[in-house]
Amino acid sequence: MYQLPRCPGYAISAFLLWLALGFVPVHGRATASPLIAVSPDSIGPIELPWLVTVQVGVRIYDRDSHGPTPLTWTISDVMHGTNNDVPWVMQSPTSGTIAPADSQYVAVILDLFGVAGGEYRVDLIIDSNDPVHPRVIVPLKFTIVAPVPVRRFTFGELKAKYR
């Protein structure tokens, strides 16, 4: 381990070095903590047709390549601004463990059968054991375009003369 020169403020310098490297001091020793990153950080706005099933996805990364602690995470969804689950948005898998410096893809499936046309905002909530950012929110914004309804027209009687 790199030793800082002994000088006034040594303890502060060592602490700042630990912070810069992503280490948290425990009982005088530095241990690496998992650090979460998510890509993309938002999805949309996108326009989706009515009565389809669509799959988008996010990739969850453990940015820490120095320590032994894996990143554990869970994902859920809520309608933006509420605590209400969205039954037609599903994730697979819904939880996982990622080794340091590795990543995992999460499929986000939108089952739009029976969902009315309009604008929607859903928050994908990823909770993890990252001590700095234990919760990451990925906004998902989309518009469901409903088809133009079929209309029937009645013109009344049609009279024609034949010669």
Short mmCIF file of N, CA and C in Angstrom, two decimals:
data_model
loop_
_atom_site.label_atom_id
_atom_site.label_comp_id
_atom_site.label_asym_id
_atom_site.label_seq_id
_atom_site.Cartn_x
_atom_site.Cartn_y
_atom_site.Cartn_z
N MET A 1 0.85 -1.18 0.00
CA MET A 1 0.00 0.00 0.00
C MET A 1 0.88 1.23 0.00
N TYR A 2 0.49 2.23 -0.72
CA TYR A 2 1.22 3.48 -0.79
C TYR A 2 1.14 4.19 0.55
N GLN A 3 2.27 4.64 1.06
CA GLN A 3 2.31 5.37 2.32
C GLN A 3 2.49 6.85 2.03
N LEU A 4 1.64 7.66 2.59
CA LEU A 4 1.79 9.11 2.46
C LEU A 4 2.89 9.57 3.40
N PRO A 5 3.63 10.59 3.02
CA PRO A 5 4.67 11.11 3.91
C PRO A 5 4.05 11.66 5.18
N ARG A 6 4.76 11.48 6.29
CA ARG A 6 4.29 12.02 7.58
C ARG A 6 4.40 13.53 7.54
N CYS A 7 3.27 14.15 7.74
CA CYS A 7 3.25 15.61 7.75
C CYS A 7 1.98 16.04 8.47
N PRO A 8 1.88 17.32 8.83
CA PRO A 8 0.63 17.78 9.44
C PRO A 8 -0.53 17.50 8.47
N GLY A 9 -1.60 17.01 9.02
CA GLY A 9 -2.77 16.69 8.19
C GLY A 9 -2.68 15.32 7.53
N TYR A 10 -1.73 14.46 8.02
CA TYR A 10 -1.55 13.14 7.42
C TYR A 10 -2.84 12.32 7.44
N ALA A 11 -3.54 12.33 8.55
CA ALA A 11 -4.77 11.53 8.67
C ALA A 11 -5.82 12.00 7.66
N ILE A 12 -5.92 13.30 7.47
CA ILE A 12 -6.87 13.84 6.50
C ILE A 12 -6.46 13.45 5.09
N SER A 13 -5.15 13.53 4.78
CA SER A 13 -4.67 13.15 3.45
C SER A 13 -4.95 11.68 3.17
N ALA A 14 -4.70 10.81 4.17
CA ALA A 14 -4.96 9.38 3.98
C ALA A 14 -6.45 9.13 3.75
N PHE A 15 -7.29 9.82 4.51
CA PHE A 15 -8.73 9.66 4.35
C PHE A 15 -9.18 10.11 2.96
N LEU A 16 -8.66 11.24 2.48
CA LEU A 16 -9.02 11.72 1.15
C LEU A 16 -8.55 10.76 0.07
N LEU A 17 -7.37 10.14 0.26
CA LEU A 17 -6.89 9.15 -0.70
C LEU A 17 -7.83 7.95 -0.72
N TRP A 18 -8.27 7.50 0.45
CA TRP A 18 -9.22 6.39 0.51
C TRP A 18 -10.51 6.74 -0.22
N LEU A 19 -11.00 7.96 -0.02
CA LEU A 19 -12.23 8.37 -0.70
C LEU A 19 -12.04 8.40 -2.21
N ALA A 20 -10.91 8.93 -2.66
CA ALA A 20 -10.65 9.04 -4.09
C ALA A 20 -10.58 7.66 -4.75
N LEU A 21 -10.08 6.67 -4.03
CA LEU A 21 -9.96 5.32 -4.58
C LEU A 21 -11.22 4.49 -4.38
N GLY A 22 -12.21 5.03 -3.66
CA GLY A 22 -13.44 4.30 -3.42
C GLY A 22 -13.37 3.35 -2.24
N PHE A 23 -12.40 3.56 -1.35
CA PHE A 23 -12.25 2.70 -0.19
C PHE A 23 -12.89 3.34 1.03
N VAL A 24 -13.39 2.51 1.91
CA VAL A 24 -13.97 2.97 3.16
C VAL A 24 -13.15 2.36 4.29
N PRO A 25 -12.55 3.18 5.17
CA PRO A 25 -11.73 2.61 6.23
C PRO A 25 -12.58 1.88 7.27
N VAL A 26 -12.17 0.66 7.63
CA VAL A 26 -12.84 -0.14 8.64
C VAL A 26 -11.77 -0.68 9.57
N HIS A 27 -11.82 -0.33 10.86
CA HIS A 27 -10.84 -0.78 11.85
C HIS A 27 -9.41 -0.53 11.38
N GLY A 28 -9.17 0.60 10.77
CA GLY A 28 -7.82 0.96 10.36
C GLY A 28 -7.37 0.33 9.06
N ARG A 29 -8.20 -0.50 8.42
CA ARG A 29 -7.83 -1.12 7.15
C ARG A 29 -8.78 -0.64 6.07
N ALA A 30 -8.29 -0.57 4.86
CA ALA A 30 -9.13 -0.13 3.74
C ALA A 30 -9.72 -1.35 3.05
N THR A 31 -11.03 -1.34 2.82
CA THR A 31 -11.69 -2.40 2.07
C THR A 31 -12.50 -1.77 0.96
N ALA A 32 -12.56 -2.43 -0.17
CA ALA A 32 -13.28 -1.87 -1.31
C ALA A 32 -14.77 -2.16 -1.18
N SER A 33 -15.58 -1.19 -1.56
CA SER A 33 -17.03 -1.33 -1.56
C SER A 33 -17.51 -1.39 -3.00
N PRO A 34 -18.60 -2.08 -3.26
CA PRO A 34 -19.13 -2.11 -4.62
C PRO A 34 -19.68 -0.73 -5.00
N LEU A 35 -19.52 -0.38 -6.26
CA LEU A 35 -20.01 0.89 -6.78
C LEU A 35 -20.89 0.61 -7.99
N ILE A 36 -22.14 1.06 -7.94
CA ILE A 36 -23.09 0.76 -9.01
C ILE A 36 -23.02 1.80 -10.13
N ALA A 37 -23.21 1.34 -11.35
CA ALA A 37 -23.40 2.20 -12.51
C ALA A 37 -24.48 1.53 -13.36
N VAL A 38 -25.33 2.33 -13.99
CA VAL A 38 -26.42 1.80 -14.81
C VAL A 38 -26.39 2.49 -16.16
N SER A 39 -26.58 1.71 -17.22
CA SER A 39 -26.60 2.26 -18.57
C SER A 39 -27.78 1.65 -19.33
N PRO A 40 -28.59 2.47 -19.96
CA PRO A 40 -28.60 3.92 -19.97
C PRO A 40 -29.16 4.47 -18.66
N ASP A 41 -28.93 5.75 -18.42
CA ASP A 41 -29.45 6.35 -17.18
C ASP A 41 -30.89 6.80 -17.33
N SER A 42 -31.43 6.76 -18.55
CA SER A 42 -32.85 7.01 -18.80
C SER A 42 -33.21 6.35 -20.13
N ILE A 43 -34.49 6.05 -20.30
CA ILE A 43 -34.97 5.44 -21.54
C ILE A 43 -36.13 6.29 -22.04
N GLY A 44 -36.02 6.75 -23.28
CA GLY A 44 -37.11 7.51 -23.88
C GLY A 44 -36.78 8.98 -24.03
N PRO A 45 -37.69 9.72 -24.56
CA PRO A 45 -39.05 9.33 -24.91
C PRO A 45 -39.07 8.47 -26.18
N ILE A 46 -39.91 7.45 -26.17
CA ILE A 46 -40.09 6.59 -27.34
C ILE A 46 -41.58 6.47 -27.63
N GLU A 47 -41.89 6.22 -28.89
CA GLU A 47 -43.28 6.07 -29.32
C GLU A 47 -43.51 4.59 -29.64
N LEU A 48 -44.51 4.01 -29.01
CA LEU A 48 -44.77 2.58 -29.16
C LEU A 48 -46.17 2.35 -29.72
N PRO A 49 -46.31 1.36 -30.60
CA PRO A 49 -47.64 1.04 -31.11
C PRO A 49 -48.48 0.35 -30.04
N TRP A 50 -49.76 0.41 -30.23
CA TRP A 50 -50.72 -0.18 -29.31
C TRP A 50 -50.75 -1.69 -29.50
N LEU A 51 -51.09 -2.45 -28.47
CA LEU A 51 -51.25 -3.90 -28.52
C LEU A 51 -49.99 -4.66 -28.94
N VAL A 52 -48.86 -4.31 -28.35
CA VAL A 52 -47.62 -5.03 -28.63
C VAL A 52 -46.91 -5.34 -27.31
N THR A 53 -45.92 -6.20 -27.39
CA THR A 53 -45.01 -6.44 -26.28
C THR A 53 -43.64 -5.97 -26.75
N VAL A 54 -43.01 -5.11 -25.96
CA VAL A 54 -41.73 -4.51 -26.33
C VAL A 54 -40.71 -4.83 -25.25
N GLN A 55 -39.47 -5.09 -25.67
CA GLN A 55 -38.40 -5.31 -24.70
C GLN A 55 -37.33 -4.25 -24.88
N VAL A 56 -37.01 -3.57 -23.79
CA VAL A 56 -35.86 -2.67 -23.73
C VAL A 56 -34.99 -3.24 -22.62
N GLY A 57 -33.91 -2.59 -22.30
CA GLY A 57 -33.09 -3.15 -21.24
C GLY A 57 -32.14 -2.15 -20.63
N VAL A 58 -31.64 -2.52 -19.47
CA VAL A 58 -30.60 -1.73 -18.80
C VAL A 58 -29.47 -2.69 -18.44
N ARG A 59 -28.28 -2.16 -18.34
CA ARG A 59 -27.12 -2.94 -17.92
C ARG A 59 -26.63 -2.36 -16.61
N ILE A 60 -26.49 -3.23 -15.61
CA ILE A 60 -26.03 -2.82 -14.29
C ILE A 60 -24.57 -3.24 -14.16
N TYR A 61 -23.72 -2.31 -13.76
CA TYR A 61 -22.28 -2.54 -13.64
C TYR A 61 -21.84 -2.43 -12.19
N ASP A 62 -20.84 -3.22 -11.82
CA ASP A 62 -20.09 -2.98 -10.59
C ASP A 62 -18.79 -2.34 -11.04
N ARG A 63 -18.65 -1.05 -10.79
CA ARG A 63 -17.50 -0.29 -11.28
C ARG A 63 -16.22 -0.57 -10.51
N ASP A 64 -16.29 -1.30 -9.41
CA ASP A 64 -15.12 -1.52 -8.56
C ASP A 64 -14.35 -2.74 -9.03
N SER A 65 -13.13 -2.54 -9.48
CA SER A 65 -12.31 -3.67 -9.91
C SER A 65 -11.24 -4.02 -8.88
N HIS A 66 -11.26 -3.38 -7.70
CA HIS A 66 -10.19 -3.56 -6.73
C HIS A 66 -10.55 -4.46 -5.57
N GLY A 67 -11.81 -4.63 -5.27
CA GLY A 67 -12.16 -5.31 -4.03
C GLY A 67 -12.89 -6.62 -4.23
N PRO A 68 -13.03 -7.36 -3.14
CA PRO A 68 -13.68 -8.67 -3.21
C PRO A 68 -15.20 -8.64 -3.07
N THR A 69 -15.76 -7.50 -2.71
CA THR A 69 -17.19 -7.44 -2.41
C THR A 69 -18.01 -7.33 -3.69
N PRO A 70 -18.91 -8.28 -3.96
CA PRO A 70 -19.76 -8.19 -5.14
C PRO A 70 -20.90 -7.20 -4.92
N LEU A 71 -21.46 -6.74 -6.02
CA LEU A 71 -22.61 -5.83 -5.98
C LEU A 71 -23.87 -6.69 -5.99
N THR A 72 -24.72 -6.54 -4.98
CA THR A 72 -26.02 -7.22 -4.98
C THR A 72 -27.08 -6.16 -5.26
N TRP A 73 -28.09 -6.52 -6.05
CA TRP A 73 -29.09 -5.54 -6.47
C TRP A 73 -30.46 -6.21 -6.62
N THR A 74 -31.49 -5.36 -6.57
CA THR A 74 -32.86 -5.75 -6.90
C THR A 74 -33.46 -4.63 -7.75
N ILE A 75 -34.40 -4.97 -8.62
CA ILE A 75 -35.04 -3.96 -9.46
C ILE A 75 -36.55 -4.09 -9.34
N SER A 76 -37.23 -2.95 -9.34
CA SER A 76 -38.69 -2.91 -9.32
C SER A 76 -39.13 -1.72 -10.16
N ASP A 77 -40.42 -1.54 -10.30
CA ASP A 77 -40.92 -0.41 -11.09
C ASP A 77 -42.11 0.21 -10.38
N VAL A 78 -42.27 1.51 -10.56
CA VAL A 78 -43.44 2.24 -10.06
C VAL A 78 -43.82 3.28 -11.09
N MET A 79 -45.10 3.62 -11.10
CA MET A 79 -45.55 4.72 -11.94
C MET A 79 -44.92 5.99 -11.38
N HIS A 80 -44.36 6.83 -12.23
CA HIS A 80 -43.64 8.03 -11.81
C HIS A 80 -44.48 8.86 -10.85
N GLY A 81 -43.89 9.25 -9.73
CA GLY A 81 -44.56 10.10 -8.76
C GLY A 81 -45.49 9.36 -7.81
N THR A 82 -45.52 8.03 -7.88
CA THR A 82 -46.37 7.24 -6.98
C THR A 82 -45.55 6.08 -6.41
N ASN A 83 -46.19 5.29 -5.59
CA ASN A 83 -45.59 4.04 -5.12
C ASN A 83 -46.31 2.84 -5.72
N ASN A 84 -47.06 3.07 -6.79
CA ASN A 84 -47.88 2.03 -7.40
C ASN A 84 -47.07 1.20 -8.39
N ASP A 85 -47.09 -0.12 -8.20
CA ASP A 85 -46.45 -1.04 -9.13
C ASP A 85 -47.18 -0.96 -10.47
N VAL A 86 -46.45 -1.20 -11.55
CA VAL A 86 -47.03 -1.18 -12.89
C VAL A 86 -47.10 -2.63 -13.37
N PRO A 87 -48.32 -3.23 -13.41
CA PRO A 87 -48.42 -4.66 -13.71
C PRO A 87 -48.00 -5.05 -15.12
N TRP A 88 -47.99 -4.12 -16.06
CA TRP A 88 -47.63 -4.44 -17.43
C TRP A 88 -46.17 -4.12 -17.75
N VAL A 89 -45.37 -3.80 -16.72
CA VAL A 89 -43.92 -3.65 -16.87
C VAL A 89 -43.27 -4.74 -16.02
N MET A 90 -42.44 -5.57 -16.67
CA MET A 90 -41.78 -6.67 -15.97
C MET A 90 -40.28 -6.61 -16.22
N GLN A 91 -39.51 -7.11 -15.26
CA GLN A 91 -38.06 -7.16 -15.40
C GLN A 91 -37.61 -8.62 -15.26
N SER A 92 -36.55 -8.95 -15.98
CA SER A 92 -35.98 -10.29 -15.86
C SER A 92 -34.47 -10.21 -16.05
N PRO A 93 -33.71 -10.59 -15.06
CA PRO A 93 -34.07 -11.03 -13.72
C PRO A 93 -34.44 -9.83 -12.84
N THR A 94 -35.01 -10.11 -11.67
CA THR A 94 -35.40 -9.03 -10.76
C THR A 94 -34.38 -8.78 -9.67
N SER A 95 -33.34 -9.61 -9.59
CA SER A 95 -32.27 -9.40 -8.62
C SER A 95 -31.04 -10.15 -9.09
N GLY A 96 -29.89 -9.81 -8.49
CA GLY A 96 -28.68 -10.50 -8.90
C GLY A 96 -27.49 -10.10 -8.06
N THR A 97 -26.38 -10.76 -8.34
CA THR A 97 -25.10 -10.47 -7.71
C THR A 97 -24.08 -10.36 -8.83
N ILE A 98 -23.33 -9.25 -8.83
CA ILE A 98 -22.37 -8.97 -9.89
C ILE A 98 -20.97 -8.93 -9.29
N ALA A 99 -20.06 -9.69 -9.88
CA ALA A 99 -18.67 -9.70 -9.43
C ALA A 99 -18.03 -8.34 -9.71
N PRO A 100 -17.00 -7.96 -8.94
CA PRO A 100 -16.31 -6.69 -9.19
C PRO A 100 -15.87 -6.57 -10.65
N ALA A 101 -16.10 -5.40 -11.23
CA ALA A 101 -15.74 -5.03 -12.60
C ALA A 101 -16.52 -5.82 -13.65
N ASP A 102 -17.65 -6.42 -13.28
CA ASP A 102 -18.48 -7.16 -14.22
C ASP A 102 -19.81 -6.43 -14.40
N SER A 103 -20.71 -6.99 -15.21
CA SER A 103 -22.01 -6.35 -15.43
C SER A 103 -23.06 -7.42 -15.69
N GLN A 104 -24.31 -6.99 -15.68
CA GLN A 104 -25.43 -7.90 -15.95
C GLN A 104 -26.52 -7.14 -16.68
N TYR A 105 -27.09 -7.77 -17.72
CA TYR A 105 -28.17 -7.19 -18.50
C TYR A 105 -29.51 -7.54 -17.84
N VAL A 106 -30.40 -6.56 -17.79
CA VAL A 106 -31.74 -6.77 -17.26
C VAL A 106 -32.74 -6.41 -18.36
N ALA A 107 -33.56 -7.37 -18.76
CA ALA A 107 -34.59 -7.11 -19.76
C ALA A 107 -35.78 -6.43 -19.08
N VAL A 108 -36.27 -5.37 -19.70
CA VAL A 108 -37.46 -4.67 -19.22
C VAL A 108 -38.53 -4.88 -20.29
N ILE A 109 -39.59 -5.58 -19.92
CA ILE A 109 -40.62 -5.97 -20.88
C ILE A 109 -41.88 -5.16 -20.63
N LEU A 110 -42.37 -4.51 -21.68
CA LEU A 110 -43.61 -3.74 -21.62
C LEU A 110 -44.68 -4.53 -22.36
N ASP A 111 -45.66 -5.04 -21.64
CA ASP A 111 -46.76 -5.80 -22.24
C ASP A 111 -47.94 -4.84 -22.40
N LEU A 112 -48.06 -4.25 -23.57
CA LEU A 112 -49.00 -3.15 -23.79
C LEU A 112 -50.39 -3.58 -24.23
N PHE A 113 -50.69 -4.87 -24.21
CA PHE A 113 -52.04 -5.33 -24.56
C PHE A 113 -53.03 -4.83 -23.52
N GLY A 114 -54.02 -4.07 -23.95
CA GLY A 114 -55.04 -3.56 -23.05
C GLY A 114 -54.67 -2.26 -22.35
N VAL A 115 -53.50 -1.70 -22.64
CA VAL A 115 -53.10 -0.43 -22.03
C VAL A 115 -53.57 0.69 -22.96
N ALA A 116 -54.25 1.68 -22.41
CA ALA A 116 -54.80 2.77 -23.21
C ALA A 116 -53.68 3.62 -23.82
N GLY A 117 -53.98 4.22 -24.95
CA GLY A 117 -53.03 5.13 -25.58
C GLY A 117 -52.79 6.35 -24.70
N GLY A 118 -51.61 6.94 -24.81
CA GLY A 118 -51.28 8.12 -24.02
C GLY A 118 -49.82 8.13 -23.62
N GLU A 119 -49.44 9.15 -22.84
CA GLU A 119 -48.06 9.28 -22.36
C GLU A 119 -47.93 8.62 -21.00
N TYR A 120 -46.81 7.92 -20.81
CA TYR A 120 -46.55 7.21 -19.56
C TYR A 120 -45.13 7.49 -19.09
N ARG A 121 -44.97 7.57 -17.77
CA ARG A 121 -43.65 7.69 -17.15
C ARG A 121 -43.57 6.65 -16.03
N VAL A 122 -42.61 5.77 -16.16
CA VAL A 122 -42.39 4.70 -15.19
C VAL A 122 -40.97 4.84 -14.67
N ASP A 123 -40.78 4.66 -13.37
CA ASP A 123 -39.44 4.69 -12.78
C ASP A 123 -39.00 3.27 -12.49
N LEU A 124 -37.84 2.89 -13.04
CA LEU A 124 -37.21 1.62 -12.69
C LEU A 124 -36.33 1.91 -11.48
N ILE A 125 -36.56 1.22 -10.38
CA ILE A 125 -35.84 1.48 -9.13
C ILE A 125 -34.87 0.33 -8.89
N ILE A 126 -33.58 0.65 -8.83
CA ILE A 126 -32.55 -0.36 -8.59
C ILE A 126 -31.94 -0.08 -7.23
N ASP A 127 -32.17 -1.00 -6.29
CA ASP A 127 -31.57 -0.91 -4.95
C ASP A 127 -30.38 -1.84 -4.90
N SER A 128 -29.29 -1.38 -4.25
CA SER A 128 -28.07 -2.19 -4.21
C SER A 128 -27.35 -1.99 -2.88
N ASN A 129 -26.24 -2.70 -2.73
CA ASN A 129 -25.40 -2.55 -1.54
C ASN A 129 -24.29 -1.53 -1.75
N ASP A 130 -24.41 -0.66 -2.76
CA ASP A 130 -23.47 0.45 -2.94
C ASP A 130 -23.68 1.42 -1.78
N PRO A 131 -22.66 1.68 -0.96
CA PRO A 131 -22.85 2.55 0.20
C PRO A 131 -23.06 4.01 -0.16
N VAL A 132 -22.63 4.43 -1.33
CA VAL A 132 -22.75 5.84 -1.73
C VAL A 132 -24.08 6.09 -2.44
N HIS A 133 -24.44 5.20 -3.35
CA HIS A 133 -25.69 5.33 -4.13
C HIS A 133 -26.49 4.03 -3.99
N PRO A 134 -27.14 3.82 -2.84
CA PRO A 134 -27.87 2.56 -2.64
C PRO A 134 -29.12 2.44 -3.50
N ARG A 135 -29.63 3.54 -4.03
CA ARG A 135 -30.81 3.51 -4.90
C ARG A 135 -30.53 4.34 -6.15
N VAL A 136 -30.74 3.72 -7.31
CA VAL A 136 -30.61 4.40 -8.59
C VAL A 136 -31.97 4.31 -9.28
N ILE A 137 -32.44 5.44 -9.81
CA ILE A 137 -33.73 5.47 -10.50
C ILE A 137 -33.48 5.74 -11.98
N VAL A 138 -34.01 4.87 -12.83
CA VAL A 138 -33.91 5.02 -14.28
C VAL A 138 -35.30 5.36 -14.80
N PRO A 139 -35.52 6.62 -15.24
CA PRO A 139 -36.84 6.97 -15.77
C PRO A 139 -37.07 6.37 -17.16
N LEU A 140 -38.28 5.91 -17.38
CA LEU A 140 -38.70 5.33 -18.65
C LEU A 140 -39.91 6.13 -19.11
N LYS A 141 -39.77 6.81 -20.24
CA LYS A 141 -40.85 7.68 -20.74
C LYS A 141 -41.23 7.22 -22.14
N PHE A 142 -42.53 6.98 -22.34
CA PHE A 142 -42.97 6.54 -23.65
C PHE A 142 -44.41 6.95 -23.90
N THR A 143 -44.78 6.94 -25.17
CA THR A 143 -46.14 7.25 -25.61
C THR A 143 -46.68 6.04 -26.34
N ILE A 144 -47.87 5.61 -25.96
CA ILE A 144 -48.54 4.53 -26.68
C ILE A 144 -49.47 5.17 -27.70
N VAL A 145 -49.24 4.84 -28.96
CA VAL A 145 -50.04 5.40 -30.04
C VAL A 145 -51.16 4.40 -30.36
N ALA A 146 -52.39 4.79 -30.04
CA ALA A 146 -53.55 3.94 -30.31
C ALA A 146 -53.90 4.02 -31.79
N PRO A 147 -54.40 2.93 -32.36
CA PRO A 147 -54.77 2.96 -33.77
C PRO A 147 -55.98 3.85 -34.01
N VAL A 148 -56.11 4.33 -35.23
CA VAL A 148 -57.27 5.12 -35.62
C VAL A 148 -58.47 4.17 -35.67
N PRO A 149 -59.56 4.51 -34.99
CA PRO A 149 -60.71 3.59 -34.99
C PRO A 149 -61.33 3.47 -36.38
N VAL A 150 -61.84 2.28 -36.67
CA VAL A 150 -62.53 2.04 -37.94
C VAL A 150 -63.94 2.60 -37.81
N ARG A 151 -64.35 3.38 -38.78
CA ARG A 151 -65.69 3.98 -38.75
C ARG A 151 -66.51 3.45 -39.92
N ARG A 152 -67.76 3.26 -39.66
CA ARG A 152 -68.69 2.83 -40.72
C ARG A 152 -69.59 4.01 -41.05
N PHE A 153 -69.80 4.18 -42.33
CA PHE A 153 -70.65 5.27 -42.78
C PHE A 153 -71.87 4.69 -43.49
N THR A 154 -73.03 5.28 -43.26
CA THR A 154 -74.26 4.91 -43.95
C THR A 154 -74.71 6.13 -44.73
N PHE A 155 -74.88 5.92 -46.05
CA PHE A 155 -75.24 7.04 -46.90
C PHE A 155 -76.71 7.06 -47.27
N GLY A 156 -77.48 6.15 -46.77
CA GLY A 156 -78.90 6.10 -47.14
C GLY A 156 -79.09 5.31 -48.43
N GLU A 157 -80.19 5.58 -49.11
CA GLU A 157 -80.49 4.85 -50.33
C GLU A 157 -79.69 5.39 -51.50
N LEU A 158 -79.36 4.47 -52.37
CA LEU A 158 -78.65 4.84 -53.58
C LEU A 158 -79.54 4.44 -54.75
N LYS A 159 -79.92 5.42 -55.55
CA LYS A 159 -80.78 5.15 -56.70
C LYS A 159 -79.95 5.30 -57.96
N ALA A 160 -80.14 4.34 -58.83
CA ALA A 160 -79.42 4.38 -60.11
C ALA A 160 -80.39 4.02 -61.23
N LYS A 161 -80.24 4.66 -62.35
CA LYS A 161 -81.06 4.36 -63.52
C LYS A 161 -80.17 3.66 -64.54
N TYR A 162 -80.73 2.59 -65.08
CA TYR A 162 -80.01 1.87 -66.13
C TYR A 162 -80.71 2.10 -67.45
N ARG A 163 -80.05 2.23 -68.53
CA ARG A 163 -80.67 2.36 -69.85
C ARG A 163 -80.42 1.18 -70.66
#
